[in-house]
mmCIF file of C-alpha atoms and ligand atoms in Angstrom:
data_model
loop_
_atom_site.group_PDB
_atom_site.id
_atom_site.type_symbol
_atom_site.label_atom_id
_atom_site.label_comp_id
_atom_site.label_asym_id
_atom_site.label_seq_id
_atom_site.Cartn_x
_atom_site.Cartn_y
_atom_site.Cartn_z
ATOM 1 C CA MET A 954 4.806 20.352 22.050
ATOM 2 C CA SER A 955 8.304 20.044 23.603
ATOM 3 C CA ALA A 956 11.562 20.088 21.648
ATOM 4 C CA SER A 957 11.987 16.353 22.318
ATOM 5 C CA ASP A 958 8.477 15.576 21.069
ATOM 6 C CA PRO A 959 8.818 13.644 17.797
ATOM 7 C CA ARG A 960 6.205 15.940 16.238
ATOM 8 C CA SER A 961 8.421 19.006 16.789
ATOM 9 C CA ILE A 962 11.344 17.174 15.164
ATOM 10 C CA LEU A 963 8.995 16.277 12.346
ATOM 11 C CA THR A 964 7.835 19.844 11.882
ATOM 12 C CA ALA A 965 11.456 20.980 11.779
ATOM 13 C CA ALA A 966 12.438 18.218 9.386
ATOM 14 C CA LEU A 967 9.628 19.088 7.049
ATOM 15 C CA ASP A 968 10.012 22.848 7.022
ATOM 16 C CA GLY A 969 10.254 23.887 3.420
ATOM 17 C CA GLY A 970 8.325 20.868 2.114
ATOM 18 C CA ALA A 971 6.329 22.258 -0.801
ATOM 19 C CA PRO A 972 2.688 21.305 -1.435
ATOM 20 C CA LEU A 973 2.030 18.886 -4.273
ATOM 21 C CA ASP A 974 1.593 20.470 -7.677
ATOM 22 C CA LEU A 975 -0.965 18.140 -9.223
ATOM 23 C CA ALA A 976 -0.704 19.818 -12.609
ATOM 24 C CA LYS A 977 2.753 18.220 -12.737
ATOM 25 C CA VAL A 978 1.168 14.825 -12.067
ATOM 26 C CA GLY A 979 -1.920 14.895 -14.254
ATOM 27 C CA GLY A 980 -0.311 16.806 -17.106
ATOM 28 C CA HIS A 981 2.190 14.071 -17.929
ATOM 29 C CA LEU A 982 0.288 11.037 -16.775
ATOM 30 C CA ASP A 983 0.605 8.027 -19.047
ATOM 31 C CA ALA A 984 -2.400 6.070 -17.764
ATOM 32 C CA LYS A 985 -5.507 4.695 -19.439
ATOM 33 C CA ARG A 986 -8.012 4.778 -16.610
ATOM 34 C CA LEU A 987 -6.554 5.984 -13.324
ATOM 35 C CA GLY A 988 -5.884 9.621 -12.512
ATOM 36 C CA THR A 989 -8.736 10.981 -14.637
ATOM 37 C CA LYS A 990 -9.515 13.538 -11.927
ATOM 38 C CA PHE A 991 -7.741 14.573 -8.708
ATOM 39 C CA HIS A 992 -9.482 15.762 -5.528
ATOM 40 C CA TYR A 993 -6.815 17.557 -3.491
ATOM 41 C CA PHE A 994 -6.831 18.351 0.245
ATOM 42 C CA ALA A 995 -4.207 20.045 2.389
ATOM 43 C CA GLU A 996 -5.592 18.023 5.277
ATOM 44 C CA ILE A 997 -8.322 15.420 5.511
ATOM 45 C CA GLY A 998 -9.505 12.768 7.960
ATOM 46 C CA SER A 999 -8.875 9.827 5.649
ATOM 47 C CA THR A 1000 -8.611 9.848 1.861
ATOM 48 C CA ASN A 1001 -10.307 6.417 1.842
ATOM 49 C CA THR A 1002 -13.346 7.739 3.690
ATOM 50 C CA HIS A 1003 -13.708 10.703 1.344
ATOM 51 C CA ALA A 1004 -13.205 8.540 -1.755
ATOM 52 C CA ARG A 1005 -15.911 6.174 -0.521
ATOM 53 C CA GLU A 1006 -18.334 9.100 -0.168
ATOM 54 C CA LEU A 1007 -17.478 10.227 -3.701
ATOM 55 C CA ALA A 1008 -17.944 6.682 -5.044
ATOM 56 C CA GLU A 1009 -21.308 6.358 -3.311
ATOM 57 C CA ASN A 1010 -22.326 9.587 -5.036
ATOM 58 C CA GLY A 1011 -21.422 8.253 -8.451
ATOM 59 C CA ALA A 1012 -17.788 9.327 -8.937
ATOM 60 C CA ALA A 1013 -16.192 7.575 -11.883
ATOM 61 C CA GLU A 1014 -13.546 4.900 -11.846
ATOM 62 C CA GLY A 1015 -10.069 6.403 -11.811
ATOM 63 C CA GLU A 1016 -10.792 9.474 -9.700
ATOM 64 C CA VAL A 1017 -8.130 10.009 -7.040
ATOM 65 C CA VAL A 1018 -8.335 11.653 -3.629
ATOM 66 C CA VAL A 1019 -4.953 12.926 -2.476
ATOM 67 C CA ALA A 1020 -4.041 14.729 0.736
ATOM 68 C CA GLU A 1021 -0.930 16.324 2.208
ATOM 69 C CA SER A 1022 -1.810 14.935 5.628
ATOM 70 C CA GLN A 1023 -4.480 12.853 7.315
ATOM 71 C CA SER A 1024 -5.776 13.375 10.830
ATOM 72 C CA ALA A 1025 -7.372 9.917 10.888
ATOM 73 C CA GLY A 1026 -5.360 7.900 8.354
ATOM 74 C CA ARG A 1027 -6.421 4.274 8.637
ATOM 75 C CA GLY A 1028 -4.745 0.911 8.394
ATOM 76 C CA ARG A 1029 -6.533 -2.423 8.585
ATOM 77 C CA LEU A 1030 -8.608 -3.436 11.609
ATOM 78 C CA GLY A 1031 -8.936 0.144 12.842
ATOM 79 C CA ARG A 1032 -5.181 0.680 13.088
ATOM 80 C CA ARG A 1033 -3.697 4.101 12.532
ATOM 81 C CA TRP A 1034 -1.629 5.227 9.534
ATOM 82 C CA GLU A 1035 0.815 7.963 10.513
ATOM 83 C CA SER A 1036 0.352 10.756 7.973
ATOM 84 C CA PRO A 1037 2.642 13.715 8.659
ATOM 85 C CA PRO A 1038 2.253 16.725 6.342
ATOM 86 C CA LEU A 1039 4.033 17.581 3.098
ATOM 87 C CA ALA A 1040 6.487 14.687 3.170
ATOM 88 C CA ASN A 1041 4.787 11.504 2.038
ATOM 89 C CA LEU A 1042 1.985 10.366 -0.241
ATOM 90 C CA TYR A 1043 -1.532 9.478 0.888
ATOM 91 C CA PHE A 1044 -4.073 8.810 -1.809
ATOM 92 C CA SER A 1045 -7.108 6.700 -2.647
ATOM 93 C CA VAL A 1046 -8.243 5.581 -6.071
ATOM 94 C CA ILE A 1047 -11.850 4.738 -6.935
ATOM 95 C CA LEU A 1048 -12.032 1.440 -8.817
ATOM 96 C CA ARG A 1049 -15.077 -0.243 -10.297
ATOM 97 C CA PRO A 1050 -13.633 -3.668 -11.165
ATOM 98 C CA LYS A 1051 -15.585 -6.421 -12.891
ATOM 99 C CA LEU A 1052 -14.908 -8.890 -10.096
ATOM 100 C CA ALA A 1053 -17.026 -11.152 -7.934
ATOM 101 C CA PRO A 1054 -16.848 -10.283 -4.222
ATOM 102 C CA ALA A 1055 -14.690 -13.360 -3.562
ATOM 103 C CA GLN A 1056 -12.126 -11.984 -6.011
ATOM 104 C CA ALA A 1057 -11.927 -8.528 -4.393
ATOM 105 C CA PRO A 1058 -8.730 -9.415 -2.425
ATOM 106 C CA GLN A 1059 -7.004 -9.602 -5.814
ATOM 107 C CA ILE A 1060 -7.054 -5.796 -5.836
ATOM 108 C CA THR A 1061 -4.758 -5.648 -2.782
ATOM 109 C CA LEU A 1062 -2.399 -8.192 -4.344
ATOM 110 C CA MET A 1063 -2.417 -6.333 -7.679
ATOM 111 C CA ALA A 1064 -1.667 -3.065 -5.858
ATOM 112 C CA ALA A 1065 1.201 -4.689 -3.941
ATOM 113 C CA VAL A 1066 2.758 -5.716 -7.267
ATOM 114 C CA ALA A 1067 2.296 -2.207 -8.678
ATOM 115 C CA LEU A 1068 3.852 -0.589 -5.607
ATOM 116 C CA ALA A 1069 6.750 -3.018 -5.512
ATOM 117 C CA GLU A 1070 7.439 -2.479 -9.219
ATOM 118 C CA ALA A 1071 7.193 1.309 -8.873
ATOM 119 C CA ILE A 1072 9.366 1.499 -5.750
ATOM 120 C CA ASP A 1073 11.894 -0.843 -7.353
ATOM 121 C CA TRP A 1074 12.472 1.906 -9.877
ATOM 122 C CA PHE A 1075 13.543 4.450 -7.220
ATOM 123 C CA ILE A 1076 15.896 2.474 -5.000
ATOM 124 C CA PRO A 1077 18.752 -0.001 -5.398
ATOM 125 C CA GLN A 1078 17.304 -2.406 -2.810
ATOM 126 C CA ARG A 1079 14.600 -4.831 -3.824
ATOM 127 C CA PRO A 1080 11.213 -4.033 -2.282
ATOM 128 C CA VAL A 1081 9.606 -7.048 -0.708
ATOM 129 C CA ILE A 1082 5.902 -7.806 -0.414
ATOM 130 C CA LYS A 1083 4.803 -8.936 3.019
ATOM 131 C CA TRP A 1084 1.439 -10.606 2.522
ATOM 132 C CA PRO A 1085 -1.037 -9.162 2.093
ATOM 133 C CA ASN A 1086 -0.558 -5.404 2.071
ATOM 134 C CA ASP A 1087 2.893 -4.226 3.171
ATOM 135 C CA ILE A 1088 5.877 -3.188 1.117
ATOM 136 C CA LEU A 1089 9.093 -3.625 3.056
ATOM 137 C CA VAL A 1090 12.585 -2.387 2.286
ATOM 138 C CA ASN A 1091 15.460 -3.653 4.429
ATOM 139 C CA GLY A 1092 12.796 -5.433 6.493
ATOM 140 C CA LYS A 1093 11.006 -2.144 7.327
ATOM 141 C CA LYS A 1094 7.640 -0.893 6.161
ATOM 142 C CA LEU A 1095 7.805 1.725 3.430
ATOM 143 C CA ALA A 1096 4.241 1.525 2.120
ATOM 144 C CA GLY A 1097 0.848 0.125 3.048
ATOM 145 C CA ILE A 1098 -2.342 -0.648 1.158
ATOM 146 C CA LEU A 1099 -5.920 -0.461 2.395
ATOM 147 C CA ALA A 1100 -8.438 -1.760 -0.164
ATOM 148 C CA GLU A 1101 -12.066 -1.478 0.929
ATOM 149 C CA ALA A 1102 -14.705 -3.120 -1.243
ATOM 150 C CA ALA A 1103 -18.414 -2.340 -1.352
ATOM 151 C CA CYS A 1104 -20.502 -5.201 -2.716
ATOM 152 C CA ILE A 1105 -24.112 -5.059 -3.859
ATOM 153 C CA ALA A 1106 -26.227 -7.989 -5.045
ATOM 154 C CA GLY A 1107 -23.325 -10.400 -5.437
ATOM 155 C CA ARG A 1108 -21.017 -8.065 -7.304
ATOM 156 C CA VAL A 1109 -18.329 -5.539 -6.428
ATOM 157 C CA GLU A 1110 -19.844 -2.087 -6.673
ATOM 158 C CA HIS A 1111 -16.585 -0.268 -6.056
ATOM 159 C CA VAL A 1112 -13.234 -0.687 -4.352
ATOM 160 C CA ILE A 1113 -11.460 2.189 -2.637
ATOM 161 C CA LEU A 1114 -7.778 1.517 -3.043
ATOM 162 C CA GLY A 1115 -5.871 3.515 -0.416
ATOM 163 C CA ILE A 1116 -2.117 3.830 -0.616
ATOM 164 C CA GLY A 1117 0.313 5.341 1.867
ATOM 165 C CA VAL A 1118 3.967 5.658 0.866
ATOM 166 C CA ASN A 1119 6.696 7.151 3.055
ATOM 167 C CA VAL A 1120 8.630 9.359 0.670
ATOM 168 C CA ASN A 1121 10.625 12.182 2.275
ATOM 169 C CA CYS A 1122 9.844 11.660 5.944
ATOM 170 C CA PRO A 1123 13.051 10.806 7.826
ATOM 171 C CA VAL A 1124 12.576 7.798 10.079
ATOM 172 C CA ASP A 1125 13.793 9.842 13.102
ATOM 173 C CA ALA A 1126 10.713 11.992 12.634
ATOM 174 C CA MET A 1127 8.357 9.027 12.924
ATOM 175 C CA PRO A 1128 6.677 8.255 16.243
ATOM 176 C CA GLN A 1129 9.047 6.390 18.553
ATOM 177 C CA GLU A 1130 7.202 3.073 18.263
ATOM 178 C CA LEU A 1131 7.619 3.044 14.464
ATOM 179 C CA ARG A 1132 11.296 3.990 14.196
ATOM 180 C CA GLN A 1133 12.550 0.421 14.226
ATOM 181 C CA ARG A 1134 9.809 -0.818 11.907
ATOM 182 C CA ALA A 1135 9.289 1.903 9.300
ATOM 183 C CA THR A 1136 11.379 3.424 6.543
ATOM 184 C CA SER A 1137 11.019 5.922 3.710
ATOM 185 C CA LEU A 1138 12.491 6.491 0.251
ATOM 186 C CA PHE A 1139 14.556 9.291 1.804
ATOM 187 C CA ASP A 1140 15.901 6.993 4.498
ATOM 188 C CA VAL A 1141 16.916 4.418 1.957
ATOM 189 C CA THR A 1142 18.501 6.814 -0.563
ATOM 190 C CA ARG A 1143 19.272 10.026 1.436
ATOM 191 C CA ILE A 1144 17.708 11.847 -1.523
ATOM 192 C CA HIS A 1145 14.659 14.116 -1.266
ATOM 193 C CA MET A 1146 12.323 12.795 -3.910
ATOM 194 C CA ASP A 1147 10.062 14.829 -6.148
ATOM 195 C CA ARG A 1148 6.690 13.694 -4.769
ATOM 196 C CA GLU A 1149 4.869 14.552 -8.005
ATOM 197 C CA PHE A 1150 7.180 12.241 -9.909
ATOM 198 C CA VAL A 1151 6.709 9.438 -7.374
ATOM 199 C CA LEU A 1152 2.918 9.872 -7.416
ATOM 200 C CA ARG A 1153 2.841 9.819 -11.209
ATOM 201 C CA ARG A 1154 4.919 6.667 -11.315
ATOM 202 C CA LEU A 1155 2.715 4.979 -8.687
ATOM 203 C CA ILE A 1156 -0.496 5.810 -10.541
ATOM 204 C CA GLN A 1157 0.942 4.679 -13.870
ATOM 205 C CA ASP A 1158 2.082 1.359 -12.409
ATOM 206 C CA LEU A 1159 -1.275 0.875 -10.701
ATOM 207 C CA ASP A 1160 -3.007 1.625 -13.996
ATOM 208 C CA ARG A 1161 -0.815 -0.872 -15.839
ATOM 209 C CA CYS A 1162 -1.277 -3.661 -13.260
ATOM 210 C CA TYR A 1163 -5.018 -3.008 -12.970
ATOM 211 C CA GLY A 1164 -5.268 -3.238 -16.764
ATOM 212 C CA ASP A 1165 -3.299 -6.517 -16.708
ATOM 213 C CA LEU A 1166 -5.631 -7.925 -14.050
ATOM 214 C CA GLU A 1167 -8.707 -7.018 -16.042
ATOM 215 C CA GLN A 1168 -7.385 -8.114 -19.429
ATOM 216 C CA PHE A 1169 -5.430 -11.254 -18.541
ATOM 217 C CA GLY A 1170 -6.801 -12.177 -15.115
ATOM 218 C CA PHE A 1171 -4.993 -12.946 -11.905
ATOM 219 C CA GLU A 1172 -2.589 -15.255 -13.758
ATOM 220 C CA ALA A 1173 -0.840 -12.107 -15.018
ATOM 221 C CA ILE A 1174 -0.313 -10.816 -11.486
ATOM 222 C CA ALA A 1175 0.501 -13.937 -9.455
ATOM 223 C CA PRO A 1176 4.032 -14.642 -10.811
ATOM 224 C CA ARG A 1177 5.039 -11.004 -10.334
ATOM 225 C CA TRP A 1178 3.674 -11.106 -6.809
ATOM 226 C CA GLU A 1179 5.642 -14.293 -6.136
ATOM 227 C CA ALA A 1180 8.782 -12.609 -7.531
ATOM 228 C CA HIS A 1181 8.565 -9.919 -4.839
ATOM 229 C CA PHE A 1182 7.321 -12.166 -2.051
ATOM 230 C CA GLY A 1183 9.890 -12.056 0.714
ATOM 231 C CA LEU A 1184 8.762 -14.792 3.030
ATOM 232 C CA ARG A 1185 8.939 -17.913 0.874
ATOM 233 C CA GLY A 1186 10.328 -20.810 2.906
ATOM 234 C CA LYS A 1187 10.571 -18.653 6.045
ATOM 235 C CA ARG A 1188 9.054 -19.594 9.368
ATOM 236 C CA VAL A 1189 6.177 -17.282 10.158
ATOM 237 C CA ARG A 1190 3.615 -16.651 12.834
ATOM 238 C CA VAL A 1191 0.218 -15.812 11.377
ATOM 239 C CA GLU A 1192 -2.203 -14.043 13.670
ATOM 240 C CA LEU A 1193 -5.717 -14.853 12.555
ATOM 241 C CA LEU A 1194 -8.804 -13.290 14.060
ATOM 242 C CA ASP A 1195 -9.213 -15.962 16.719
ATOM 243 C CA GLN A 1196 -6.122 -18.156 16.520
ATOM 244 C CA VAL A 1197 -2.424 -18.259 15.746
ATOM 245 C CA LEU A 1198 -0.817 -20.409 13.070
ATOM 246 C CA ILE A 1199 2.907 -21.146 13.034
ATOM 247 C CA GLY A 1200 4.577 -22.706 10.042
ATOM 248 C CA ARG A 1201 6.556 -22.109 6.898
ATOM 249 C CA ALA A 1202 5.321 -19.677 4.218
ATOM 250 C CA ARG A 1203 5.083 -21.489 0.892
ATOM 251 C CA GLY A 1204 3.671 -18.816 -1.422
ATOM 252 C CA MET A 1205 0.258 -17.779 -2.643
ATOM 253 C CA SER A 1206 -2.623 -19.854 -4.021
ATOM 254 C CA ARG A 1207 -4.285 -18.945 -7.320
ATOM 255 C CA ASP A 1208 -7.103 -17.298 -5.390
ATOM 256 C CA GLY A 1209 -4.777 -15.086 -3.366
ATOM 257 C CA ALA A 1210 -4.578 -17.011 -0.097
ATOM 258 C CA LEU A 1211 -1.253 -17.183 1.714
ATOM 259 C CA LEU A 1212 -0.080 -20.809 1.858
ATOM 260 C CA VAL A 1213 1.495 -21.808 5.147
ATOM 261 C CA GLU A 1214 2.711 -25.328 5.842
ATOM 262 C CA ASP A 1215 2.013 -26.016 9.500
ATOM 263 C CA ASP A 1216 4.207 -28.153 11.743
ATOM 264 C CA ASP A 1217 2.153 -31.259 10.849
ATOM 265 C CA GLY A 1218 3.026 -30.723 7.189
ATOM 266 C CA ILE A 1219 -0.492 -29.601 6.271
ATOM 267 C CA LEU A 1220 -0.805 -26.721 3.828
ATOM 268 C CA GLN A 1221 -3.113 -24.103 5.358
ATOM 269 C CA ARG A 1222 -4.758 -21.364 3.311
ATOM 270 C CA VAL A 1223 -4.933 -17.972 5.010
ATOM 271 C CA PHE A 1224 -7.257 -15.310 3.643
ATOM 272 C CA ALA A 1225 -6.935 -12.647 6.351
ATOM 273 C CA GLY A 1226 -4.436 -12.088 9.106
ATOM 274 C CA ASP A 1227 -1.110 -10.576 10.097
ATOM 275 C CA VAL A 1228 2.131 -12.326 9.243
ATOM 276 C CA ILE A 1229 5.142 -11.961 11.496
ATOM 277 C CA PRO A 1230 8.410 -13.418 10.177
ATOM 278 C CA LEU A 1231 10.161 -15.595 12.761
ATOM 279 C CA GLU A 1232 13.419 -15.642 10.828
ATOM 280 C CA THR A 1233 15.125 -13.267 8.399
HETATM 281 C C1 BT5 B 1131 -1.810 -0.640 6.290
HETATM 282 O O1 BT5 B 1131 -2.508 -1.154 7.350
HETATM 283 O O2 BT5 B 1131 -0.638 -0.807 6.082
HETATM 284 C C2 BT5 B 1131 -2.661 0.201 5.347
HETATM 285 C C3 BT5 B 1131 -2.181 1.617 5.252
HETATM 286 C C4 BT5 B 1131 -2.986 2.414 4.259
HETATM 287 C C5 BT5 B 1131 -2.771 3.887 4.409
HETATM 288 C C6 BT5 B 1131 -3.430 4.669 3.303
HETATM 289 S S1 BT5 B 1131 -2.952 6.343 3.326
HETATM 290 C C7 BT5 B 1131 -4.181 6.737 2.171
HETATM 291 C C8 BT5 B 1131 -5.402 5.911 2.524
HETATM 292 N N1 BT5 B 1131 -6.259 6.583 3.470
HETATM 293 C C9 BT5 B 1131 -6.292 5.962 4.650
HETATM 294 O O3 BT5 B 1131 -6.951 6.347 5.656
HETATM 295 N N2 BT5 B 1131 -5.545 4.850 4.599
HETATM 296 C C10 BT5 B 1131 -4.944 4.663 3.298
HETATM 297 P P1 BT5 B 1131 -1.943 -2.209 8.400
HETATM 298 O O4 BT5 B 1131 -1.392 -3.411 7.701
HETATM 299 O O5 BT5 B 1131 -3.056 -2.432 9.361
HETATM 300 O O6 BT5 B 1131 -0.729 -1.473 9.075
HETATM 301 C C11 BT5 B 1131 -0.924 -0.478 10.042
HETATM 302 C C12 BT5 B 1131 0.329 -0.469 10.908
HETATM 303 O O7 BT5 B 1131 1.445 0.061 10.158
HETATM 304 C C13 BT5 B 1131 0.230 0.416 12.130
HETATM 305 O O8 BT5 B 1131 -0.378 -0.267 13.199
HETATM 306 C C14 BT5 B 1131 1.688 0.757 12.413
HETATM 307 O O9 BT5 B 1131 2.324 -0.307 13.086
HETATM 308 C C15 BT5 B 1131 2.287 0.810 11.005
HETATM 309 N N3 BT5 B 1131 2.333 2.196 10.480
HETATM 310 C C16 BT5 B 1131 1.499 3.233 10.703
HETATM 311 N N4 BT5 B 1131 1.849 4.305 10.008
HETATM 312 C C17 BT5 B 1131 2.947 3.970 9.307
HETATM 313 C C18 BT5 B 1131 3.780 4.656 8.397
HETATM 314 N N5 BT5 B 1131 3.560 5.920 8.000
HETATM 315 N N6 BT5 B 1131 4.841 3.972 7.882
HETATM 316 C C19 BT5 B 1131 5.096 2.698 8.220
HETATM 317 N N7 BT5 B 1131 4.338 2.001 9.080
HETATM 318 C C20 BT5 B 1131 3.268 2.620 9.612
#
């Protein structure tokens, strides 16, 4: 590793970063169902993969896998999630929601609301949800969500809700290709955050939003999602699996699809894809 290698800068930047003290998280946690048990790793491949194995072996709803770093942190569609050690938060929560498989995407949208509401608490800027799973601050990605559902016999057996939040990692320490596109709580505030406090807040907000979804249904989540949605009325390019749609983002349908009005004035419903804003 050379001195100009971003990883050496990262190592230097993170020297002194203390490991998470989960007693400080669990001991004061004000949550009904999430955070019942923590599985902690100094390093892991992917917290989502380990949480899935636990869930398949009967782990209860609310158990959390948390790691200081991931060697194979995953985004959607096989993309990589950069997971440098001792600076950020990488965790996966086991959920066993009473949802039909078609409703499983609601978990990602619920988590986006929880993250936006939690992050809102730490910074003066308003976090923005970029459909479906990004939290942006100043137009840059601060957090990502990877919800992976397992369905059996027409019902959701479990969902692994994976969350990555850039907390204390300075953006200069990120890989070159991410420096223009990523940010962290430290970059936004210039304050080193107490990661235990941030984790506790995230789990509490997830617990609250998950409870709202279960008790009151998606109607309780949708307006809060809309309130943080940053692309309303903006021209966007949506990259679908096999085609590209260009139009104006109009919001979200009741079933969680992104609504995009195409150039013929037809409202298209998008259930999976990547959205690229064409204007700020
Ligand atoms: C995501 O995917 O944003 C989902 C990220 C979920 C990560 C968590 S960490 C804990 C749990 N365990 C896992 O293995 N995963 C979850 P996607 O929308 O596909 O975005 C991936 C893209 O985000 C990459 O292709 C990069 O462009 C960018 N990216 C990667 N690492 C980043 C980081 N640390 N901060 C900001 N952007 C990043």
